[in-house]
Amino acid sequence: MSSTPSTLLPDSDAAAGTLLTVPGSVIREFDPVDVVSDAVAAVNPDVIIPVDPDSGVVIPALTGSIDVPVYQPGRGMLPQTVEAANENVTVVVSPSVDSLPDDPTSLIETEHGYVVTDALSLRIDPHDRQTRLDGLEAYIDTIDSAWIADHSSEKEEASVGLSYLSTGLRASYNRVVSTSDDHHMSIAGIGTSRARLGVGLDDSTQPLTVVSVFPNGAITTETISPDRFGLRGITGVSETRANHLRTEGFETRSAVATASPHKLTTVPSIGNSTAEQIHASATAVTDEMVVSTGDRSLPTGDPVFIDIETDGLAASTAWLIGVLDGSASSGNYLAFRQPGLNTPSAHLEAFMTWLTGSARGRPVVAWNGYGFDFDVIHEQLQKHCPSYLDDWENRYTFDPLYWGRTQGNAEFPGRTNKLEHVATALGWEPKTQGINGRRVAELYVDWRERMTTADNPETVSPPPWDRLEAYCEDDVRGLARIYEALSDADQARTNDASLQSGSDRNRDRDRRSRSSASTSQGSLSDFSS
């Protein structure tokens, strides 16, 4: 059997079904209702899937408190189903391999079916440095052949589109697997791996996973730490402080946001500065706004917003530099894309020519720029366009995430500090869907590998460059929306400070007037006596 990465993208206008996986370790470590109910409000899943470690504790902990079906593979007698994506997708949660009927259409009447199973896991042999899917052969031998979707052009297509989601595979696993009889199965992980270099499952707290499934078989996954939800998602709130807050009656972030900072100081271990921080963070998420918390000013001048696309986190290339010149809604988007594998400097030179010409002297803004974008651009210029290195090193760069969170100047909304989560919480509506940075990198790497191994590279089909550039455009427009909200919050803080100063001046004038009147009365009294 062989496997290759899946690079399937959803249709640009297709609705998605959403699964939320909840590990039992989250139930053990966190308040389950607090965390899961907040995650449900943020994600709006069609179904919740318990996953290991300790998947069996999830359903008892959530029963009666979560208004979303919770279905666990490997449990029960009959498959449970949920229709999603405007009734174009059916999610089938299978209690066992042999519980599936012979005919998939008896369960699935939609365009595509996703079978959730716990029967497939990953075996890693550290000696041979090989991996294999455990349970695949037994799975294929047990189910009816109608459940194996065949994507090969020579064979008749299956009666319904099918994909398999395994809770025994990590969320980054996504493969189209060839079976021994030349059939093909699309298999994606939505849980945790049961084998890590030959050892047992890690019992530490695992992340929640948001799984988006589309009618054409495309799948995207996103893992989110559980401490981003509920009271633990408030900046400055540890588990101890979360317990103190609950004891004092502050059971949700909304309750914290509607209280005054002074009221929060009545909670044990929360002083004045911590109360201000906690209140600002809870307000930002609850009211979906940026809250100014510091007095450092934003850069002067019209910013240039940028975002880069690379071949992964350990980037060896920045093959696309997306630039927004202007506002989030009406600014001009420029895509500086590498024209070919053998021309690594052309787009860099074009970008720097524009930056040092038309955009001379303006601040360059990137989300997490100090953690990624700015360093990658520096490395690429040093390698391919060293003549522009001084221009880049002397350019003023600004990272709103660093300025806000690390330097303590702002609290952001969103279920995480990722750009897309913050921007959408602020009302930005992206035009692309079913694509994230990891999928973009996978598509580029897949194309690069096919180009470098092909006998005739001209026959290699390119990835959908327009979709990838549109995704990058979404990011820079979302970044501009965040920056505009920062500017509004900074202006509001400045105005509040001015009003406060005016109030102070008025109070001083009133005090002086009262003092003067008191002195005059005393003098007149003395004269009259």
PDB file of C-alpha atoms in Angstrom, residues 327-500:
ATOM      1  CA  SER A 327      -7.630  50.212   3.988  1.00  0.00           C
ATOM      2  CA  ALA A 328      -9.051  46.762   4.690  1.00  0.00           C
ATOM      3  CA  SER A 329     -12.100  47.326   2.512  1.00  0.00           C
ATOM      4  CA  SER A 330     -10.758  49.321  -0.422  1.00  0.00           C
ATOM      5  CA  GLY A 331      -6.961  49.098  -0.395  1.00  0.00           C
ATOM      6  CA  ASN A 332      -5.008  47.867  -3.411  1.00  0.00           C
ATOM      7  CA  TYR A 333      -3.683  44.291  -3.107  1.00  0.00           C
ATOM      8  CA  LEU A 334      -0.377  43.401  -4.764  1.00  0.00           C
ATOM      9  CA  ALA A 335       0.852  39.808  -5.066  1.00  0.00           C
ATOM     10  CA  PHE A 336       4.608  39.398  -5.541  1.00  0.00           C
ATOM     11  CA  ARG A 337       4.834  35.710  -6.481  1.00  0.00           C
ATOM     12  CA  GLN A 338       7.899  33.722  -7.473  1.00  0.00           C
ATOM     13  CA  PRO A 339       7.417  33.114 -11.218  1.00  0.00           C
ATOM     14  CA  GLY A 340       9.265  29.779 -11.259  1.00  0.00           C
ATOM     15  CA  LEU A 341      11.484  27.480  -9.239  1.00  0.00           C
ATOM     16  CA  ASN A 342      14.581  28.705 -11.082  1.00  0.00           C
ATOM     17  CA  THR A 343      13.856  32.401 -10.473  1.00  0.00           C
ATOM     18  CA  PRO A 344      13.980  32.810  -6.672  1.00  0.00           C
ATOM     19  CA  SER A 345      14.934  36.487  -6.715  1.00  0.00           C
ATOM     20  CA  ALA A 346      12.590  38.074  -9.268  1.00  0.00           C
ATOM     21  CA  HIS A 347       9.609  38.561  -6.947  1.00  0.00           C
ATOM     22  CA  LEU A 348      11.846  39.690  -4.071  1.00  0.00           C
ATOM     23  CA  GLU A 349      13.415  42.336  -6.258  1.00  0.00           C
ATOM     24  CA  ALA A 350       9.997  43.465  -7.489  1.00  0.00           C
ATOM     25  CA  PHE A 351       8.735  43.738  -3.904  1.00  0.00           C
ATOM     26  CA  MET A 352      11.745  45.722  -2.705  1.00  0.00           C
ATOM     27  CA  THR A 353      11.641  47.981  -5.776  1.00  0.00           C
ATOM     28  CA  TRP A 354       8.039  48.860  -4.942  1.00  0.00           C
ATOM     29  CA  LEU A 355       8.777  49.182  -1.209  1.00  0.00           C
ATOM     30  CA  THR A 356      11.741  51.513  -1.666  1.00  0.00           C
ATOM     31  CA  GLY A 357      10.000  53.472  -4.408  1.00  0.00           C
ATOM     32  CA  SER A 358       6.249  53.997  -4.210  1.00  0.00           C
ATOM     33  CA  ALA A 359       6.093  53.021  -0.517  1.00  0.00           C
ATOM     34  CA  ARG A 360       9.300  54.726   0.626  1.00  0.00           C
ATOM     35  CA  GLY A 361       9.398  55.637   4.308  1.00  0.00           C
ATOM     36  CA  ARG A 362       6.117  53.981   5.301  1.00  0.00           C
ATOM     37  CA  PRO A 363       5.981  51.477   8.206  1.00  0.00           C
ATOM     38  CA  VAL A 364       5.761  47.798   7.217  1.00  0.00           C
ATOM     39  CA  VAL A 365       3.194  45.896   9.287  1.00  0.00           C
ATOM     40  CA  ALA A 366       2.948  42.086   9.666  1.00  0.00           C
ATOM     41  CA  TRP A 367       1.054  39.953  12.196  1.00  0.00           C
ATOM     42  CA  ASN A 368       3.632  37.966  14.185  1.00  0.00           C
ATOM     43  CA  GLY A 369       6.189  39.660  11.953  1.00  0.00           C
ATOM     44  CA  TYR A 370       8.891  39.551  14.626  1.00  0.00           C
ATOM     45  CA  GLY A 371       8.265  35.848  15.060  1.00  0.00           C
ATOM     46  CA  PHE A 372       8.249  34.886  11.381  1.00  0.00           C
ATOM     47  CA  ASP A 373       7.669  37.182   8.381  1.00  0.00           C
ATOM     48  CA  PHE A 374      10.368  39.792   8.946  1.00  0.00           C
ATOM     49  CA  ASP A 375      13.106  37.240   9.648  1.00  0.00           C
ATOM     50  CA  VAL A 376      12.153  35.108   6.634  1.00  0.00           C
ATOM     51  CA  ILE A 377      12.238  38.121   4.313  1.00  0.00           C
ATOM     52  CA  HIS A 378      15.619  39.112   5.747  1.00  0.00           C
ATOM     53  CA  GLU A 379      17.004  35.626   5.131  1.00  0.00           C
ATOM     54  CA  GLN A 380      15.625  35.541   1.586  1.00  0.00           C
ATOM     55  CA  LEU A 381      17.084  38.944   0.730  1.00  0.00           C
ATOM     56  CA  GLN A 382      20.415  37.955   2.229  1.00  0.00           C
ATOM     57  CA  LYS A 383      20.433  34.831   0.087  1.00  0.00           C
ATOM     58  CA  HIS A 384      18.964  36.096  -3.191  1.00  0.00           C
ATOM     59  CA  CYS A 385      18.966  39.931  -3.210  1.00  0.00           C
ATOM     60  CA  PRO A 386      21.750  41.153  -0.906  1.00  0.00           C
ATOM     61  CA  SER A 387      21.809  44.576  -2.553  1.00  0.00           C
ATOM     62  CA  TYR A 388      18.467  45.346  -0.841  1.00  0.00           C
ATOM     63  CA  LEU A 389      19.506  44.097   2.597  1.00  0.00           C
ATOM     64  CA  ASP A 390      20.418  47.527   3.971  1.00  0.00           C
ATOM     65  CA  ASP A 391      17.103  48.939   2.785  1.00  0.00           C
ATOM     66  CA  TRP A 392      15.228  46.206   4.619  1.00  0.00           C
ATOM     67  CA  GLU A 393      17.301  46.397   7.799  1.00  0.00           C
ATOM     68  CA  ASN A 394      16.770  50.154   8.005  1.00  0.00           C
ATOM     69  CA  ARG A 395      13.031  49.952   7.367  1.00  0.00           C
ATOM     70  CA  TYR A 396      10.643  50.570  10.248  1.00  0.00           C
ATOM     71  CA  THR A 397       8.702  47.366  10.902  1.00  0.00           C
ATOM     72  CA  PHE A 398       5.759  46.901  13.238  1.00  0.00           C
ATOM     73  CA  ASP A 399       4.159  43.747  14.658  1.00  0.00           C
ATOM     74  CA  PRO A 400       0.674  44.399  16.150  1.00  0.00           C
ATOM     75  CA  LEU A 401       0.653  41.052  17.964  1.00  0.00           C
ATOM     76  CA  TYR A 402       3.981  41.785  19.658  1.00  0.00           C
ATOM     77  CA  TRP A 403       2.973  45.389  20.377  1.00  0.00           C
ATOM     78  CA  GLY A 404      -0.358  44.344  21.820  1.00  0.00           C
ATOM     79  CA  ARG A 405       0.323  41.156  23.767  1.00  0.00           C
ATOM     80  CA  THR A 406       4.059  41.036  24.487  1.00  0.00           C
ATOM     81  CA  GLN A 407       4.411  44.745  25.229  1.00  0.00           C
ATOM     82  CA  GLY A 408       1.031  44.876  26.964  1.00  0.00           C
ATOM     83  CA  ASN A 409      -0.621  47.590  24.902  1.00  0.00           C
ATOM     84  CA  ALA A 410      -3.809  45.817  23.810  1.00  0.00           C
ATOM     85  CA  GLU A 411      -6.071  42.824  24.337  1.00  0.00           C
ATOM     86  CA  PHE A 412      -7.535  41.172  21.249  1.00  0.00           C
ATOM     87  CA  PRO A 413     -10.786  39.271  20.634  1.00  0.00           C
ATOM     88  CA  GLY A 414     -10.917  35.853  18.978  1.00  0.00           C
ATOM     89  CA  ARG A 415     -10.652  32.293  20.196  1.00  0.00           C
ATOM     90  CA  THR A 416      -6.874  32.428  19.652  1.00  0.00           C
ATOM     91  CA  ASN A 417      -4.340  35.105  18.744  1.00  0.00           C
ATOM     92  CA  LYS A 418      -4.194  33.842  15.160  1.00  0.00           C
ATOM     93  CA  LEU A 419      -4.740  36.594  12.631  1.00  0.00           C
ATOM     94  CA  GLU A 420      -7.856  35.067  11.087  1.00  0.00           C
ATOM     95  CA  HIS A 421      -9.510  34.499  14.480  1.00  0.00           C
ATOM     96  CA  VAL A 422      -8.868  38.050  15.660  1.00  0.00           C
ATOM     97  CA  ALA A 423      -9.904  39.617  12.344  1.00  0.00           C
ATOM     98  CA  THR A 424     -13.159  37.657  12.026  1.00  0.00           C
ATOM     99  CA  ALA A 425     -14.040  38.486  15.636  1.00  0.00           C
ATOM    100  CA  LEU A 426     -13.708  42.130  14.605  1.00  0.00           C
ATOM    101  CA  GLY A 427     -16.163  41.623  11.752  1.00  0.00           C
ATOM    102  CA  TRP A 428     -13.833  40.837   8.879  1.00  0.00           C
ATOM    103  CA  GLU A 429     -15.400  38.310   6.479  1.00  0.00           C
ATOM    104  CA  PRO A 430     -12.790  36.362   4.475  1.00  0.00           C
ATOM    105  CA  LYS A 431     -13.545  35.569   0.872  1.00  0.00           C
ATOM    106  CA  THR A 432     -11.751  32.194   0.855  1.00  0.00           C
ATOM    107  CA  GLN A 433     -12.518  29.101   2.909  1.00  0.00           C
ATOM    108  CA  GLY A 434     -11.167  25.639   3.524  1.00  0.00           C
ATOM    109  CA  ILE A 435      -7.590  26.932   3.201  1.00  0.00           C
ATOM    110  CA  ASN A 436      -5.082  27.629   5.925  1.00  0.00           C
ATOM    111  CA  GLY A 437      -1.367  28.326   6.008  1.00  0.00           C
ATOM    112  CA  ARG A 438      -0.472  24.660   6.371  1.00  0.00           C
ATOM    113  CA  ARG A 439      -2.601  23.641   3.376  1.00  0.00           C
ATOM    114  CA  VAL A 440      -1.085  26.425   1.261  1.00  0.00           C
ATOM    115  CA  ALA A 441       2.418  25.213   2.145  1.00  0.00           C
ATOM    116  CA  GLU A 442       1.426  21.611   1.341  1.00  0.00           C
ATOM    117  CA  LEU A 443       0.127  22.634  -2.071  1.00  0.00           C
ATOM    118  CA  TYR A 444       3.314  24.516  -2.878  1.00  0.00           C
ATOM    119  CA  VAL A 445       5.603  21.706  -1.669  1.00  0.00           C
ATOM    120  CA  ASP A 446       3.579  19.123  -3.611  1.00  0.00           C
ATOM    121  CA  TRP A 447       3.932  21.210  -6.790  1.00  0.00           C
ATOM    122  CA  ARG A 448       7.650  21.759  -6.178  1.00  0.00           C
ATOM    123  CA  GLU A 449       8.291  18.046  -5.703  1.00  0.00           C
ATOM    124  CA  ARG A 450       6.362  17.170  -8.845  1.00  0.00           C
ATOM    125  CA  MET A 451       8.270  19.810 -10.793  1.00  0.00           C
ATOM    126  CA  THR A 452      11.679  18.608  -9.615  1.00  0.00           C
ATOM    127  CA  THR A 453      10.968  14.915 -10.258  1.00  0.00           C
ATOM    128  CA  ALA A 454       9.063  15.175 -13.552  1.00  0.00           C
ATOM    129  CA  ASP A 455      10.756  14.185 -16.799  1.00  0.00           C
ATOM    130  CA  ASN A 456       9.041  17.124 -18.415  1.00  0.00           C
ATOM    131  CA  PRO A 457       8.129  19.874 -15.894  1.00  0.00           C
ATOM    132  CA  GLU A 458       5.924  21.573 -18.491  1.00  0.00           C
ATOM    133  CA  THR A 459       3.424  18.735 -18.098  1.00  0.00           C
ATOM    134  CA  VAL A 460       3.041  19.328 -14.348  1.00  0.00           C
ATOM    135  CA  SER A 461      -0.278  20.926 -13.456  1.00  0.00           C
ATOM    136  CA  PRO A 462       0.159  23.983 -11.227  1.00  0.00           C
ATOM    137  CA  PRO A 463      -1.710  24.559  -7.987  1.00  0.00           C
ATOM    138  CA  PRO A 464      -4.579  27.067  -8.084  1.00  0.00           C
ATOM    139  CA  TRP A 465      -2.394  30.147  -7.774  1.00  0.00           C
ATOM    140  CA  ASP A 466      -5.413  32.472  -7.834  1.00  0.00           C
ATOM    141  CA  ARG A 467      -6.943  30.716  -4.802  1.00  0.00           C
ATOM    142  CA  LEU A 468      -3.661  30.874  -2.905  1.00  0.00           C
ATOM    143  CA  GLU A 469      -3.150  34.540  -3.712  1.00  0.00           C
ATOM    144  CA  ALA A 470      -6.740  35.209  -2.641  1.00  0.00           C
ATOM    145  CA  TYR A 471      -6.039  33.479   0.684  1.00  0.00           C
ATOM    146  CA  CYS A 472      -3.010  35.727   1.198  1.00  0.00           C
ATOM    147  CA  GLU A 473      -5.151  38.739   0.298  1.00  0.00           C
ATOM    148  CA  ASP A 474      -7.648  37.711   2.963  1.00  0.00           C
ATOM    149  CA  ASP A 475      -4.822  37.704   5.501  1.00  0.00           C
ATOM    150  CA  VAL A 476      -3.513  41.183   4.690  1.00  0.00           C
ATOM    151  CA  ARG A 477      -7.022  42.656   4.579  1.00  0.00           C
ATOM    152  CA  GLY A 478      -7.764  40.986   7.911  1.00  0.00           C
ATOM    153  CA  LEU A 479      -4.518  42.456   9.253  1.00  0.00           C
ATOM    154  CA  ALA A 480      -5.592  45.913   8.076  1.00  0.00           C
ATOM    155  CA  ARG A 481      -8.926  45.434   9.876  1.00  0.00           C
ATOM    156  CA  ILE A 482      -7.083  44.631  13.116  1.00  0.00           C
ATOM    157  CA  TYR A 483      -4.819  47.657  12.677  1.00  0.00           C
ATOM    158  CA  GLU A 484      -7.836  49.902  12.122  1.00  0.00           C
ATOM    159  CA  ALA A 485      -9.392  48.558  15.331  1.00  0.00           C
ATOM    160  CA  LEU A 486      -6.112  49.202  17.144  1.00  0.00           C
ATOM    161  CA  SER A 487      -6.114  52.758  15.850  1.00  0.00           C
ATOM    162  CA  ASP A 488      -9.709  53.252  17.012  1.00  0.00           C
ATOM    163  CA  ALA A 489      -8.899  51.852  20.465  1.00  0.00           C
ATOM    164  CA  ASP A 490      -5.753  53.984  20.696  1.00  0.00           C
ATOM    165  CA  GLN A 491      -7.723  57.092  19.707  1.00  0.00           C
ATOM    166  CA  ALA A 492     -10.426  56.282  22.260  1.00  0.00           C
ATOM    167  CA  ARG A 493      -7.753  55.907  24.956  1.00  0.00           C
ATOM    168  CA  THR A 494      -6.234  59.246  23.961  1.00  0.00           C
ATOM    169  CA  ASN A 495      -9.640  60.920  24.060  1.00  0.00           C
ATOM    170  CA  ASP A 496     -10.396  59.386  27.457  1.00  0.00           C
ATOM    171  CA  ALA A 497      -7.048  60.625  28.726  1.00  0.00           C
ATOM    172  CA  SER A 498      -7.826  64.118  27.393  1.00  0.00           C
ATOM    173  CA  LEU A 499     -11.259  64.077  29.011  1.00  0.00           C
ATOM    174  CA  GLN A 500      -9.703  62.866  32.235  1.00  0.00           C
TER     175      GLN A 500
END
